[in-house]
PDB file of C-alpha atoms in Angstrom:
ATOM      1  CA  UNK A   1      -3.680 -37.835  42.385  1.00  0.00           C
ATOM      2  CA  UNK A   2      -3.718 -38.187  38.465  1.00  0.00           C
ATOM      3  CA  UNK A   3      -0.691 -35.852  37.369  1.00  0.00           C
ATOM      4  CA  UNK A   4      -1.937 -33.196  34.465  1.00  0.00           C
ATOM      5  CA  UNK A   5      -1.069 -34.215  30.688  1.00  0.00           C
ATOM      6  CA  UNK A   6       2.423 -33.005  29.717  1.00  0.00           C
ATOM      7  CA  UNK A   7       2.360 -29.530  27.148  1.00  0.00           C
ATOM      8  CA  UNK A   8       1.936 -30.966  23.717  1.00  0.00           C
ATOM      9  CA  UNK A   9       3.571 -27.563  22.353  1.00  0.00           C
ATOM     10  CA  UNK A  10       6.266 -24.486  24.438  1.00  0.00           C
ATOM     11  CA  UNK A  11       5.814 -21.244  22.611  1.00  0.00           C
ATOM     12  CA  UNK A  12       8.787 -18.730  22.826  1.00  0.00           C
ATOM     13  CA  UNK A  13       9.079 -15.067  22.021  1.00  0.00           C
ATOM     14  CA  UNK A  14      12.041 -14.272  19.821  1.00  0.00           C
ATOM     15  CA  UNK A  15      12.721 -11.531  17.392  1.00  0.00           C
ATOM     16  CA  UNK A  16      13.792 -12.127  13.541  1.00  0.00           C
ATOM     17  CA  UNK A  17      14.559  -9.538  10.505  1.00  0.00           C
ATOM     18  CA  UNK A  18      17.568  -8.543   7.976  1.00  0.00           C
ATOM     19  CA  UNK A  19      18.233  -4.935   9.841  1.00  0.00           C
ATOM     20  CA  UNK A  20      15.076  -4.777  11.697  1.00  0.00           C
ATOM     21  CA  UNK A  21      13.759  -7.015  14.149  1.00  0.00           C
ATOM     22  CA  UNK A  22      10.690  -8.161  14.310  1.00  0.00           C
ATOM     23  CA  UNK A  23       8.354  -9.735  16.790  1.00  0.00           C
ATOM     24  CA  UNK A  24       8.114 -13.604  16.310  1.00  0.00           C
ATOM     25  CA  UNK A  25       6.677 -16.383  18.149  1.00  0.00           C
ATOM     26  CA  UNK A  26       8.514 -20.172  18.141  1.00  0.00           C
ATOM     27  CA  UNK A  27       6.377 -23.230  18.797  1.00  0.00           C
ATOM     28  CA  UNK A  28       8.163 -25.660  19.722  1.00  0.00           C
ATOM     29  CA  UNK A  29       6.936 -29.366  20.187  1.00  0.00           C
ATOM     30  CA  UNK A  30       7.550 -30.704  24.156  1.00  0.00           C
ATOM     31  CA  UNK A  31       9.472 -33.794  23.353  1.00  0.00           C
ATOM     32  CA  UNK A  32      13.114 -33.379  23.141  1.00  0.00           C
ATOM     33  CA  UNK A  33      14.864 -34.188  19.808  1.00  0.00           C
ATOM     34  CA  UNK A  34      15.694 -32.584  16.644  1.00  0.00           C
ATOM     35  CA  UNK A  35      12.283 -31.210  14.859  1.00  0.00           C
ATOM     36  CA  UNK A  36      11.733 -30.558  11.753  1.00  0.00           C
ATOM     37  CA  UNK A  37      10.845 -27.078  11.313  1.00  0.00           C
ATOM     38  CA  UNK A  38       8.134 -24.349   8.963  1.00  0.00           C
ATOM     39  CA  UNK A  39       8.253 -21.000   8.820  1.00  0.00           C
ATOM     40  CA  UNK A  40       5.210 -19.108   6.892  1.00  0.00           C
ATOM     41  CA  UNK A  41       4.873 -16.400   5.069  1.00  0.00           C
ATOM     42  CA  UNK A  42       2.641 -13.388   4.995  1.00  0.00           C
ATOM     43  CA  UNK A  43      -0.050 -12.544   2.665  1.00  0.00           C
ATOM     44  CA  UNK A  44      -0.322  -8.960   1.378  1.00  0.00           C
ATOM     45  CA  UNK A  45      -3.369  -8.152   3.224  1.00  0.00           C
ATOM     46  CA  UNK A  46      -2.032  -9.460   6.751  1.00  0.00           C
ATOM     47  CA  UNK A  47       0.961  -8.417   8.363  1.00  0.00           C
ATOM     48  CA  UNK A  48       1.137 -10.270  11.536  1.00  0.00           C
ATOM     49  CA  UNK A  49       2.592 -13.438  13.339  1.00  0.00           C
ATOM     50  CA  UNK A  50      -1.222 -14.194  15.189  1.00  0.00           C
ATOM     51  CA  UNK A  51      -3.239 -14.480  11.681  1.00  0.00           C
ATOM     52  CA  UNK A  52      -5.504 -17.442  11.563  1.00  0.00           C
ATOM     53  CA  UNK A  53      -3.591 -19.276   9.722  1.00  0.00           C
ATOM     54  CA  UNK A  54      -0.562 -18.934  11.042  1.00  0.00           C
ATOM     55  CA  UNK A  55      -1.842 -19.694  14.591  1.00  0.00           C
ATOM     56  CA  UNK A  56      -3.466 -22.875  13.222  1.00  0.00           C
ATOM     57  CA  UNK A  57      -0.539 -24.176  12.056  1.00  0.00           C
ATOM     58  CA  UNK A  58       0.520 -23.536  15.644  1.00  0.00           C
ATOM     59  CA  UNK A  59      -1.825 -25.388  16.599  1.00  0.00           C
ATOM     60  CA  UNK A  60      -1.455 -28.480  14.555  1.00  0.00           C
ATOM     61  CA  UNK A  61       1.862 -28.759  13.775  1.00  0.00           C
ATOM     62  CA  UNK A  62       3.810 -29.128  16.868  1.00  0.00           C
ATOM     63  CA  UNK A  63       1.983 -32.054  18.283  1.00  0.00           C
ATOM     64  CA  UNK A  64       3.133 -33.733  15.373  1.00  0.00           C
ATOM     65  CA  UNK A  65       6.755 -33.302  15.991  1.00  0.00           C
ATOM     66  CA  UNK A  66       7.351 -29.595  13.835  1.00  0.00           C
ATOM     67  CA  UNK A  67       7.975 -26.407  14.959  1.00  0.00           C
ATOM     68  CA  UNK A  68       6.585 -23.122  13.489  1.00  0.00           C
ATOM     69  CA  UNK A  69       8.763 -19.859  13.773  1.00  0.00           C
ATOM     70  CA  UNK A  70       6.026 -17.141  12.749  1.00  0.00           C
ATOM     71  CA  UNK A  71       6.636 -13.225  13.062  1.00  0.00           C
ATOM     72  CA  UNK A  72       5.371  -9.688  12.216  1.00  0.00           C
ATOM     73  CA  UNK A  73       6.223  -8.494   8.698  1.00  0.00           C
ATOM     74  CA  UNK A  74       7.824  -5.363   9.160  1.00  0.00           C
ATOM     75  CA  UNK A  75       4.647  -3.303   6.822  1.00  0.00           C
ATOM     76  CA  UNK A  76       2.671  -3.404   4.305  1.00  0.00           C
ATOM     77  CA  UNK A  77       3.947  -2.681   0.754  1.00  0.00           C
ATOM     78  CA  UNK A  78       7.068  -4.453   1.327  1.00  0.00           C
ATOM     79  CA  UNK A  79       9.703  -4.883  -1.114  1.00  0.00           C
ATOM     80  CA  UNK A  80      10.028  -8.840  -2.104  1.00  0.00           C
ATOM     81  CA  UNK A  81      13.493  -8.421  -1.453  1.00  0.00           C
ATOM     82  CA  UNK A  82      13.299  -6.977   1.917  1.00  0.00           C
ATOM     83  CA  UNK A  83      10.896  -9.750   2.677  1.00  0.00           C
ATOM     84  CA  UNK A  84      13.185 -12.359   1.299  1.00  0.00           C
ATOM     85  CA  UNK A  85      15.911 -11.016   3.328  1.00  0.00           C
ATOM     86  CA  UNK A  86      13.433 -11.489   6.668  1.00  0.00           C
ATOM     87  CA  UNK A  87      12.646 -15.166   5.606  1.00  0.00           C
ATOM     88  CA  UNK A  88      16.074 -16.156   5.124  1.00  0.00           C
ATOM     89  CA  UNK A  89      16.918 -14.286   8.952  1.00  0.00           C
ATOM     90  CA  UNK A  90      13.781 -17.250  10.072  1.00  0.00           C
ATOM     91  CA  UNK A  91      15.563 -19.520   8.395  1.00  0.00           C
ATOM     92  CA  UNK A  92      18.721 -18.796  10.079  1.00  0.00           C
ATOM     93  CA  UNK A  93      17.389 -18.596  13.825  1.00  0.00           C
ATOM     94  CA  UNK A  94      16.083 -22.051  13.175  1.00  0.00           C
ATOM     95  CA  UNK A  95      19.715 -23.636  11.708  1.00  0.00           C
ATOM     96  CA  UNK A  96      20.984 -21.929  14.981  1.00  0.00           C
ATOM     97  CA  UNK A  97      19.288 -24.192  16.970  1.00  0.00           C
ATOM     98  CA  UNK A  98      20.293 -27.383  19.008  1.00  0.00           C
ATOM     99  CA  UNK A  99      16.894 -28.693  18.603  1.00  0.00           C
ATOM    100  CA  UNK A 100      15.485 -27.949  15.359  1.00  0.00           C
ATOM    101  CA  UNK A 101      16.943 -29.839  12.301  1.00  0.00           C
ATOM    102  CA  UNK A 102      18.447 -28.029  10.104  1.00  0.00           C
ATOM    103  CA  UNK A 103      18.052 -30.654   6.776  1.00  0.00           C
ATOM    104  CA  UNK A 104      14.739 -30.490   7.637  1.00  0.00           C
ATOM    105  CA  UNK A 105      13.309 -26.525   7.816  1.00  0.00           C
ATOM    106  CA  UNK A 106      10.038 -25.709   5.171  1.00  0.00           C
ATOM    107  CA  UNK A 107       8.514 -22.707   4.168  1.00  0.00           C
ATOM    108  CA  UNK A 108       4.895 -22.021   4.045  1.00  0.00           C
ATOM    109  CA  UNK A 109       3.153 -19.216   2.183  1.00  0.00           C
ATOM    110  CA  UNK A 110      -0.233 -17.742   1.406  1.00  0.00           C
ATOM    111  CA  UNK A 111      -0.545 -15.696  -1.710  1.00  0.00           C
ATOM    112  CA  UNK A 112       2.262 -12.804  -1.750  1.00  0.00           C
ATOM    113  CA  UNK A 113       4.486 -15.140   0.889  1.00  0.00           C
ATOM    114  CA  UNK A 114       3.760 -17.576  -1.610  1.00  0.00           C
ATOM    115  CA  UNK A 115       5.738 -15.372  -4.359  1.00  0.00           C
ATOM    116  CA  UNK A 116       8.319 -15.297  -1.922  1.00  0.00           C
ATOM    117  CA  UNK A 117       8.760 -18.762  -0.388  1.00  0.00           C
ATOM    118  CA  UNK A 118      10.214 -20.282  -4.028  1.00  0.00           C
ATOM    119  CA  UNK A 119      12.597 -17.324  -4.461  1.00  0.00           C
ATOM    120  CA  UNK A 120      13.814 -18.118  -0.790  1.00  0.00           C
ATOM    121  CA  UNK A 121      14.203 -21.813  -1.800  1.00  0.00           C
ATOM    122  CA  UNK A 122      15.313 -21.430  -5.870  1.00  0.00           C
ATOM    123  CA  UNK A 123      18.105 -19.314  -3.996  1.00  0.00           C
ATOM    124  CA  UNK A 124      19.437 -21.235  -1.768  1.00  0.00           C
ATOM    125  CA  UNK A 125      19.993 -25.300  -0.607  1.00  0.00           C
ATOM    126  CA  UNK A 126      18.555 -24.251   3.351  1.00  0.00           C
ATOM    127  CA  UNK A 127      14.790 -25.094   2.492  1.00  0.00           C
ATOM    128  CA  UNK A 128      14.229 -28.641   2.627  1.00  0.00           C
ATOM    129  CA  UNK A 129      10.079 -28.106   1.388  1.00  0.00           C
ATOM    130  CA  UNK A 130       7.498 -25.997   0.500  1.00  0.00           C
ATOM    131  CA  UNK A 131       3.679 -25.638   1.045  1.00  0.00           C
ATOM    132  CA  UNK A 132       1.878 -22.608  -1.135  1.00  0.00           C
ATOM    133  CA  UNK A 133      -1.118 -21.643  -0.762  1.00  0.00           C
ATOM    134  CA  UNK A 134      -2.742 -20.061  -3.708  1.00  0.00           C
ATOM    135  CA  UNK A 135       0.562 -19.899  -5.343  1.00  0.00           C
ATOM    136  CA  UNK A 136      -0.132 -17.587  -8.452  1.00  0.00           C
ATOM    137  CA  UNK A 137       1.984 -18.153 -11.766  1.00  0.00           C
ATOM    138  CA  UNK A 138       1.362 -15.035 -13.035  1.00  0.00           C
ATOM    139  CA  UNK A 139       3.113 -11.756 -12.298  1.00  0.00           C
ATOM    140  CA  UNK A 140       1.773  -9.083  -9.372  1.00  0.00           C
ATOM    141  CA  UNK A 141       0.481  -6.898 -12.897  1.00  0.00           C
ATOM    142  CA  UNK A 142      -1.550  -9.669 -13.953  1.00  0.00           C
ATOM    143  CA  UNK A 143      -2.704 -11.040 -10.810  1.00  0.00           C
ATOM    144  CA  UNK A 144      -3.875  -7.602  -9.953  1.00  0.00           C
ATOM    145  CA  UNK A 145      -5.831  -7.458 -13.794  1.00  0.00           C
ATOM    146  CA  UNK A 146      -7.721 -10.903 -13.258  1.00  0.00           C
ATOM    147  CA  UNK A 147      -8.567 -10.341  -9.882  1.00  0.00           C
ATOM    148  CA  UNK A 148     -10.265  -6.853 -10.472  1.00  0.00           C
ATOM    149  CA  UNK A 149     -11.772  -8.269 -13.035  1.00  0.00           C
ATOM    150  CA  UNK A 150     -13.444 -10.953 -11.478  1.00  0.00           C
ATOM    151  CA  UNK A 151     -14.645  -9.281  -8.190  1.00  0.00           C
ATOM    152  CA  UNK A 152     -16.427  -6.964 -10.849  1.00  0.00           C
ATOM    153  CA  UNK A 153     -18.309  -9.085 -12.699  1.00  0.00           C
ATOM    154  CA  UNK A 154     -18.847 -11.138  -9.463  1.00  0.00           C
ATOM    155  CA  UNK A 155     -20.295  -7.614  -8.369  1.00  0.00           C
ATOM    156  CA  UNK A 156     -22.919  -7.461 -11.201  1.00  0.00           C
ATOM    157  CA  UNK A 157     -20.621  -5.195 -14.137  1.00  0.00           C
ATOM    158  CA  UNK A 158     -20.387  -6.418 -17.515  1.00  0.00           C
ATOM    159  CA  UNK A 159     -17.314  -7.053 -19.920  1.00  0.00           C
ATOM    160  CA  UNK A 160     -17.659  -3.035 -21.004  1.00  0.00           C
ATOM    161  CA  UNK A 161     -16.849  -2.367 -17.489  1.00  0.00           C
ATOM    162  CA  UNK A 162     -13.910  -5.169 -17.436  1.00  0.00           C
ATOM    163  CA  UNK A 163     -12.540  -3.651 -20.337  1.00  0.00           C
ATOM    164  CA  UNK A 164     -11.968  -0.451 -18.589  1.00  0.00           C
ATOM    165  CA  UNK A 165     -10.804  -1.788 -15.372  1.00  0.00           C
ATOM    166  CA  UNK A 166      -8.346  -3.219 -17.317  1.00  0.00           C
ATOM    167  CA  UNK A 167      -7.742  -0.022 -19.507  1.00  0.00           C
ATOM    168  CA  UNK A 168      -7.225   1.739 -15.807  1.00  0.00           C
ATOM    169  CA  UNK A 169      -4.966  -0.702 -14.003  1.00  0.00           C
ATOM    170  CA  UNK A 170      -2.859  -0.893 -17.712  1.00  0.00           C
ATOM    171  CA  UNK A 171      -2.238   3.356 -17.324  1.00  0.00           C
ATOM    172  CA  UNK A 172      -1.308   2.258 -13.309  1.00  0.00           C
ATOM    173  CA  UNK A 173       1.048   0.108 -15.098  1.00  0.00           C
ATOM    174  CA  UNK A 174       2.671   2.382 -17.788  1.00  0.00           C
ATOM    175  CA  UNK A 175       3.173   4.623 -15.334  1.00  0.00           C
ATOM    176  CA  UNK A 176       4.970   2.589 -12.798  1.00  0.00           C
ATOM    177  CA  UNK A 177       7.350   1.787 -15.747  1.00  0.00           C
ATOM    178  CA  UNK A 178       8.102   5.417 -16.151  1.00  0.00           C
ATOM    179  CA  UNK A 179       6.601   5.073 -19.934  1.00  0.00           C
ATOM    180  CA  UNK A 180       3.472   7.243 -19.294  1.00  0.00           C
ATOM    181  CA  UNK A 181       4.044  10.772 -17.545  1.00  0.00           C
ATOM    182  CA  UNK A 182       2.155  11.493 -14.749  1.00  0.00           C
ATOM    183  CA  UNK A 183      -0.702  13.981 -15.640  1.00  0.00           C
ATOM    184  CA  UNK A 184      -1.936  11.770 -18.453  1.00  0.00           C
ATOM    185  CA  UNK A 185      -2.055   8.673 -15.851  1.00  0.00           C
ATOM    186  CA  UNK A 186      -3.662  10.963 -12.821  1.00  0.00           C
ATOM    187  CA  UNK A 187      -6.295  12.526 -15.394  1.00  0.00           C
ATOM    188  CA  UNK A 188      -7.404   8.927 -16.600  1.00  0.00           C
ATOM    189  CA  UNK A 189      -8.113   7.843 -13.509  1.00  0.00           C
ATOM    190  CA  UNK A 190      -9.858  11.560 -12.213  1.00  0.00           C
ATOM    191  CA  UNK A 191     -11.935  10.418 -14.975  1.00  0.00           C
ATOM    192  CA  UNK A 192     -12.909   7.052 -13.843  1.00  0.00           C
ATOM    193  CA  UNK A 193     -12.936   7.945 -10.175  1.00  0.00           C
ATOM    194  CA  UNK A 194     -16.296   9.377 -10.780  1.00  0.00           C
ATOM    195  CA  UNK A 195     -17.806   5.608 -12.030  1.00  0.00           C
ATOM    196  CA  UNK A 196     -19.350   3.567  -9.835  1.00  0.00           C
ATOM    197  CA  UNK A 197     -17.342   0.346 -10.504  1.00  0.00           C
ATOM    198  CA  UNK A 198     -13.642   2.658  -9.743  1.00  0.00           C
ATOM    199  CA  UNK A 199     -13.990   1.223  -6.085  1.00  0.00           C
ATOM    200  CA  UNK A 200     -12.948  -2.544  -7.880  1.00  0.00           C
ATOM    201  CA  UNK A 201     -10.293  -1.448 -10.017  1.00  0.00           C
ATOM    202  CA  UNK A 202      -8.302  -0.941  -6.860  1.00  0.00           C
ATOM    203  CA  UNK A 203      -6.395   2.066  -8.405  1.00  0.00           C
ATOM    204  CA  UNK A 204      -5.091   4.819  -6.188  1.00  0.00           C
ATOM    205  CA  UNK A 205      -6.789   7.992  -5.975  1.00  0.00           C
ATOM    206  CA  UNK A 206      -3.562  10.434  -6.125  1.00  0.00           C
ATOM    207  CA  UNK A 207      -0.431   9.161  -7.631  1.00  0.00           C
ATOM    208  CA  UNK A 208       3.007   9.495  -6.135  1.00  0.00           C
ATOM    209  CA  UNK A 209       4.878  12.608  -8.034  1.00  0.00           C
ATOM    210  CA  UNK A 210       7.272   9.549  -9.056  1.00  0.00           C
ATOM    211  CA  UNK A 211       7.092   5.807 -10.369  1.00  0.00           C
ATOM    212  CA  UNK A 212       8.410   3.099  -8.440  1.00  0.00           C
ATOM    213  CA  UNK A 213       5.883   2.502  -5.772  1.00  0.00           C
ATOM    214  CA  UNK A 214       5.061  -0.925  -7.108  1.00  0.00           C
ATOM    215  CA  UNK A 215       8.645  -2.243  -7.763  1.00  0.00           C
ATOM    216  CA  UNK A 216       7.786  -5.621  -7.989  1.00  0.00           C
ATOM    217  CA  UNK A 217       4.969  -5.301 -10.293  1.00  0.00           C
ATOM    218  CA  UNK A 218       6.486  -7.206 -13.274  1.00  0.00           C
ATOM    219  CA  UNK A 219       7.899 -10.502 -11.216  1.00  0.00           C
ATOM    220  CA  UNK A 220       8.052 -13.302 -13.137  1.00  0.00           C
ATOM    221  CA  UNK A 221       7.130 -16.277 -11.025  1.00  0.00           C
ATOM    222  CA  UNK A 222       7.106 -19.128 -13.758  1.00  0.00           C
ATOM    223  CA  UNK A 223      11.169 -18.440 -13.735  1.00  0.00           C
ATOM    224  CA  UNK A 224      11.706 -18.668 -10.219  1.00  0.00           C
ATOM    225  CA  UNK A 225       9.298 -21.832 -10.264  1.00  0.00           C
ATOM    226  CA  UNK A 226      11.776 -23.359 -12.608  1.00  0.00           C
ATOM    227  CA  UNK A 227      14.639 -23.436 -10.005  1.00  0.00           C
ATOM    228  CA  UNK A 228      12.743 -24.979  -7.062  1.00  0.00           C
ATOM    229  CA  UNK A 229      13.523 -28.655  -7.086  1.00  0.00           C
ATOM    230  CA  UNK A 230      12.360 -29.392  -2.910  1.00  0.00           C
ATOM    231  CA  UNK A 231       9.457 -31.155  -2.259  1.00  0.00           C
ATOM    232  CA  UNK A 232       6.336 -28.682  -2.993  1.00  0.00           C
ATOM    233  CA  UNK A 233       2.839 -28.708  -1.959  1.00  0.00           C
ATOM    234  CA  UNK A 234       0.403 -26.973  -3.727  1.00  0.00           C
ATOM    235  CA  UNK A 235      -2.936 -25.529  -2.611  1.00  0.00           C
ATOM    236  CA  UNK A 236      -5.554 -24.142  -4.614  1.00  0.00           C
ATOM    237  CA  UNK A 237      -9.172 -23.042  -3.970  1.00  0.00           C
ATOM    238  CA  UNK A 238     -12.195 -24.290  -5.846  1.00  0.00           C
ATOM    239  CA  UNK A 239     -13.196 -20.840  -7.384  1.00  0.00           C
ATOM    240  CA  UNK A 240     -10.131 -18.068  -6.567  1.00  0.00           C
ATOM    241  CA  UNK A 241     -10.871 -14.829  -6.586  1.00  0.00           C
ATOM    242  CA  UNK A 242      -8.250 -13.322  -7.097  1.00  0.00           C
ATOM    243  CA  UNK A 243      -6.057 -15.606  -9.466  1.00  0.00           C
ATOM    244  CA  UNK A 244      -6.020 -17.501 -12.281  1.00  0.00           C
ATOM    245  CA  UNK A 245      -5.777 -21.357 -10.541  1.00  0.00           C
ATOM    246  CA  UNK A 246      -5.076 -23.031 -14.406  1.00  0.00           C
ATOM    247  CA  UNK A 247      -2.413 -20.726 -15.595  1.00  0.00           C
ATOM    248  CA  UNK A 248      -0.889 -21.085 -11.980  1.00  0.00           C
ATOM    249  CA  UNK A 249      -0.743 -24.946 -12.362  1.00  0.00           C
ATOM    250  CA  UNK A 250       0.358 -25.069 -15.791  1.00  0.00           C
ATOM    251  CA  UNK A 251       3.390 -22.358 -14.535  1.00  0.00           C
ATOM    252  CA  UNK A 252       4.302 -25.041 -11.998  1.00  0.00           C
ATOM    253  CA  UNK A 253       3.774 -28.097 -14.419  1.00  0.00           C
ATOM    254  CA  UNK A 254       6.141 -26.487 -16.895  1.00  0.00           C
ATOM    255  CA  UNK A 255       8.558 -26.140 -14.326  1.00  0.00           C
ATOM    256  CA  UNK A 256       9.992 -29.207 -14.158  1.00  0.00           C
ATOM    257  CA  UNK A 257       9.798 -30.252 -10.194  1.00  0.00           C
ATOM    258  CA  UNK A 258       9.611 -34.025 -10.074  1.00  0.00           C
ATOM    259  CA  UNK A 259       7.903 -33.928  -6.491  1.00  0.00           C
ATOM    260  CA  UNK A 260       5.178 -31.598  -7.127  1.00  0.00           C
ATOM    261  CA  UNK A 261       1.332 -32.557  -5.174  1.00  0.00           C
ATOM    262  CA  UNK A 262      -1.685 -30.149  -6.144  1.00  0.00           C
ATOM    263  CA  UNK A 263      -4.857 -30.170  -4.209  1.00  0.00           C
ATOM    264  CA  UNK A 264      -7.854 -28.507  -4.934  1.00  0.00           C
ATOM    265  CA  UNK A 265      -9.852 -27.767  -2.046  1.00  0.00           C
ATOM    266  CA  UNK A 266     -13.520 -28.108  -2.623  1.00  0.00           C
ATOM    267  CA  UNK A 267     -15.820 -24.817  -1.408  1.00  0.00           C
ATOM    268  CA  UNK A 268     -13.158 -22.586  -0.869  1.00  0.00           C
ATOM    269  CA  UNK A 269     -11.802 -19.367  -2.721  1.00  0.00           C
ATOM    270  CA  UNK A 270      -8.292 -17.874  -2.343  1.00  0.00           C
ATOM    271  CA  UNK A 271      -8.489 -18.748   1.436  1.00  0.00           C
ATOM    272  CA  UNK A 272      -8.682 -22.210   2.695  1.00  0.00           C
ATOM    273  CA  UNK A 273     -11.794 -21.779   4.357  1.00  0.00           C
ATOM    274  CA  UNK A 274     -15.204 -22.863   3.804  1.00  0.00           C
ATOM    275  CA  UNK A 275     -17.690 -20.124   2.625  1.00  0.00           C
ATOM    276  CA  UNK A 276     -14.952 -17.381   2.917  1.00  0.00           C
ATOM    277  CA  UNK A 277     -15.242 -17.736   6.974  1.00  0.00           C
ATOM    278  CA  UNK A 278     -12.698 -15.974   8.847  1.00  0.00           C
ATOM    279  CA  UNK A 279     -12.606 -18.224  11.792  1.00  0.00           C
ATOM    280  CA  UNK A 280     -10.805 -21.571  12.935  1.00  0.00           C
ATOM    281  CA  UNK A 281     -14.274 -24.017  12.481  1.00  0.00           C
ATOM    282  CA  UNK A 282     -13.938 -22.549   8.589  1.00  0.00           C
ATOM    283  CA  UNK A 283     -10.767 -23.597   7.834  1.00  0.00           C
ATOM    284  CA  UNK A 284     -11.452 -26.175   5.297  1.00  0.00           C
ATOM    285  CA  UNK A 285     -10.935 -30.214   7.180  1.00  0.00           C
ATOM    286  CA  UNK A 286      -9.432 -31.286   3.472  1.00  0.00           C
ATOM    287  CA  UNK A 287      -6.786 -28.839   3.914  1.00  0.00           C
ATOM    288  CA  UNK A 288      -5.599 -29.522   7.449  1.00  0.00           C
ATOM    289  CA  UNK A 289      -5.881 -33.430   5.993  1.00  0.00           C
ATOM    290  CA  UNK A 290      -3.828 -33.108   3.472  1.00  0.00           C
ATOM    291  CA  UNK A 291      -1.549 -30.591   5.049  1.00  0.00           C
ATOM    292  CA  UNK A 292      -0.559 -33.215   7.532  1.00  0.00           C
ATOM    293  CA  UNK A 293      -0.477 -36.120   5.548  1.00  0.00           C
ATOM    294  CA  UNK A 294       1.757 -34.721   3.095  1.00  0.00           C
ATOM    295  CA  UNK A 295       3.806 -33.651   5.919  1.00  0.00           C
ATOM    296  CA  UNK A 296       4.324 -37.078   7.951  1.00  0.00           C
ATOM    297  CA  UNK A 297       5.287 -38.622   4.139  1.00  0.00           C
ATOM    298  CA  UNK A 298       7.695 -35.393   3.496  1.00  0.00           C
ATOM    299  CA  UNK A 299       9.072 -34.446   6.403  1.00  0.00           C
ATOM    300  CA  UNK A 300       8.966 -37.364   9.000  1.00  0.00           C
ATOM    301  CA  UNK A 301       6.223 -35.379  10.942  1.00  0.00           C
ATOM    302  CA  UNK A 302       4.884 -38.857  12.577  1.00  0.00           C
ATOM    303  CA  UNK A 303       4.830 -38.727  16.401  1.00  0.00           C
TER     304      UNK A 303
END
């Protein structure tokens, strides 16, 4: 009787968080040694530990020798720090470990995690690597600007209609920074909730009676990019919708990281997929190439 192929991965359930704990999943490889180790981190839009990406890396990496440690954020609207605070608790169930290596433990991000992945890094000598995807160089104000932006004129609008988005998300911004009072920000956009483009400005309808729901609005990512000297792998989509892929580059080019790789990823958009698919056959084959061969150079991934 032929004996059934060994597991090429063990998941475990374990919890993670700074003063919360959250609901993670570990995948470990089956072979025993000391792995090498990734953690990734949460876009804005998706909060938990069974994303598609985040389960394909699951997938992938373990077989190769590397275990992935991914959990629930603990909401939307987080507070970088907070979520620093949760990556650095990953970070520190993995360096408790007999069988992970702790010189060898990476972060992985996707957009927001991918704001927070260099801070956990520039801040500490724990993270041995990073891989970003669409890692924006440009603060969360900014970001938010261009991408309105685009999605209208990808919608048909004109640059009258970009103007005002911009004018709109600019009064958002002013009042955030307590330097615009309230009524004169809610009547602006009363006003502009009645055009038919308001839906892309992505603008709240009512605004909090105080500022400071959007505390991380002005980050500056180019000056945490300039204290990340690990290894750092870059992804970028052919036509982003949401950021500005040249200024993003040129933030990390300035910063001075002598092992820096940037791939663009033909027929893809902020996401690595093909077409803007939302499935595992549209995850874009160039990525999970290059993901892997960066990997076995970086990190000793080889089996």
């Amino acid at each position: 009787m032929m004996r059934p192929d060994p597991p090429v991965a063990i998941t475990e359930t374990v919890t993670v968080g700074a003063g919360v704990e959250l609901a993670a999943a570990l995948t470990m490889p089956s072979r025993r040694g000391r792995h090498a180790a990734i953690v990734p981190l949460h876009p804005a839009s998706e909060r938990s530990r069974d994303q598609l990406l985040f389960r394909h890396l699951a997938e992938v990496l373990p077989p190769r020798g590397i275990a992935v440690l991914r959990y629930d954020r603990r909401g939307d609207d987080v507070p970088f720090e907070d979520q620093v605070s949760d990556a650095n608790s990953a970070v520190d169930l993995l360096r408790a470990r007999s069988d992970i290596d702790p010189s060898r433990i990476g972060l992985w991000g996707f957009s927001q995690g991918a704001w927070i992945a260099p801070v956990v890094a520039a801040e500490s000598d724990r993270v041995a690597f990073l891989v970003l995807l669409a890692s924006t160089g440009v603060s969360p104000a900014e970001q938010m600007r261009y991408g309105t932006v685009k999605h209208a004129r990808q919608a048909g609008y004109g640059e009258d209609v970009a103007r005002r988005i911009v004018e709109l998300r600019r009064v958002l911004e002013q009042f955030q920074r307590g330097r615009l009072p309230r009524d004169e920000a809610q009547s602006a956009i009363d006003i502009a909730a009645n055009e038919p483009w308001f839906e892309h400005a992505h603008v709240r309808l009512e605004l909090p009676d105080e500022p400071g729901f959007w505390p991380d609005m002005d980050f500056d990512p180019a000056a945490v990019f300039a204290r990340v000297r690990v290894p750092t792998l870059l992804f970028y989509g052919q036509d982003d919708e949401w950021q500005p892929i040249d200024a993003s580059i040129a933030a990390w080019k300035r910063a001075g990281n002598e092992d820096l790789t940037v791939v663009t990823l033909a027929g893809t958009g902020h996401a690595p997929t093909l077409g803007g698919g939302e499935e595992r056959g549209a995850i874009s084959p160039e990525y999970e190439r290059s993901l892997l061969a960066w990997l076995d150079d970086h990190v000793g991934s080889k089996r």
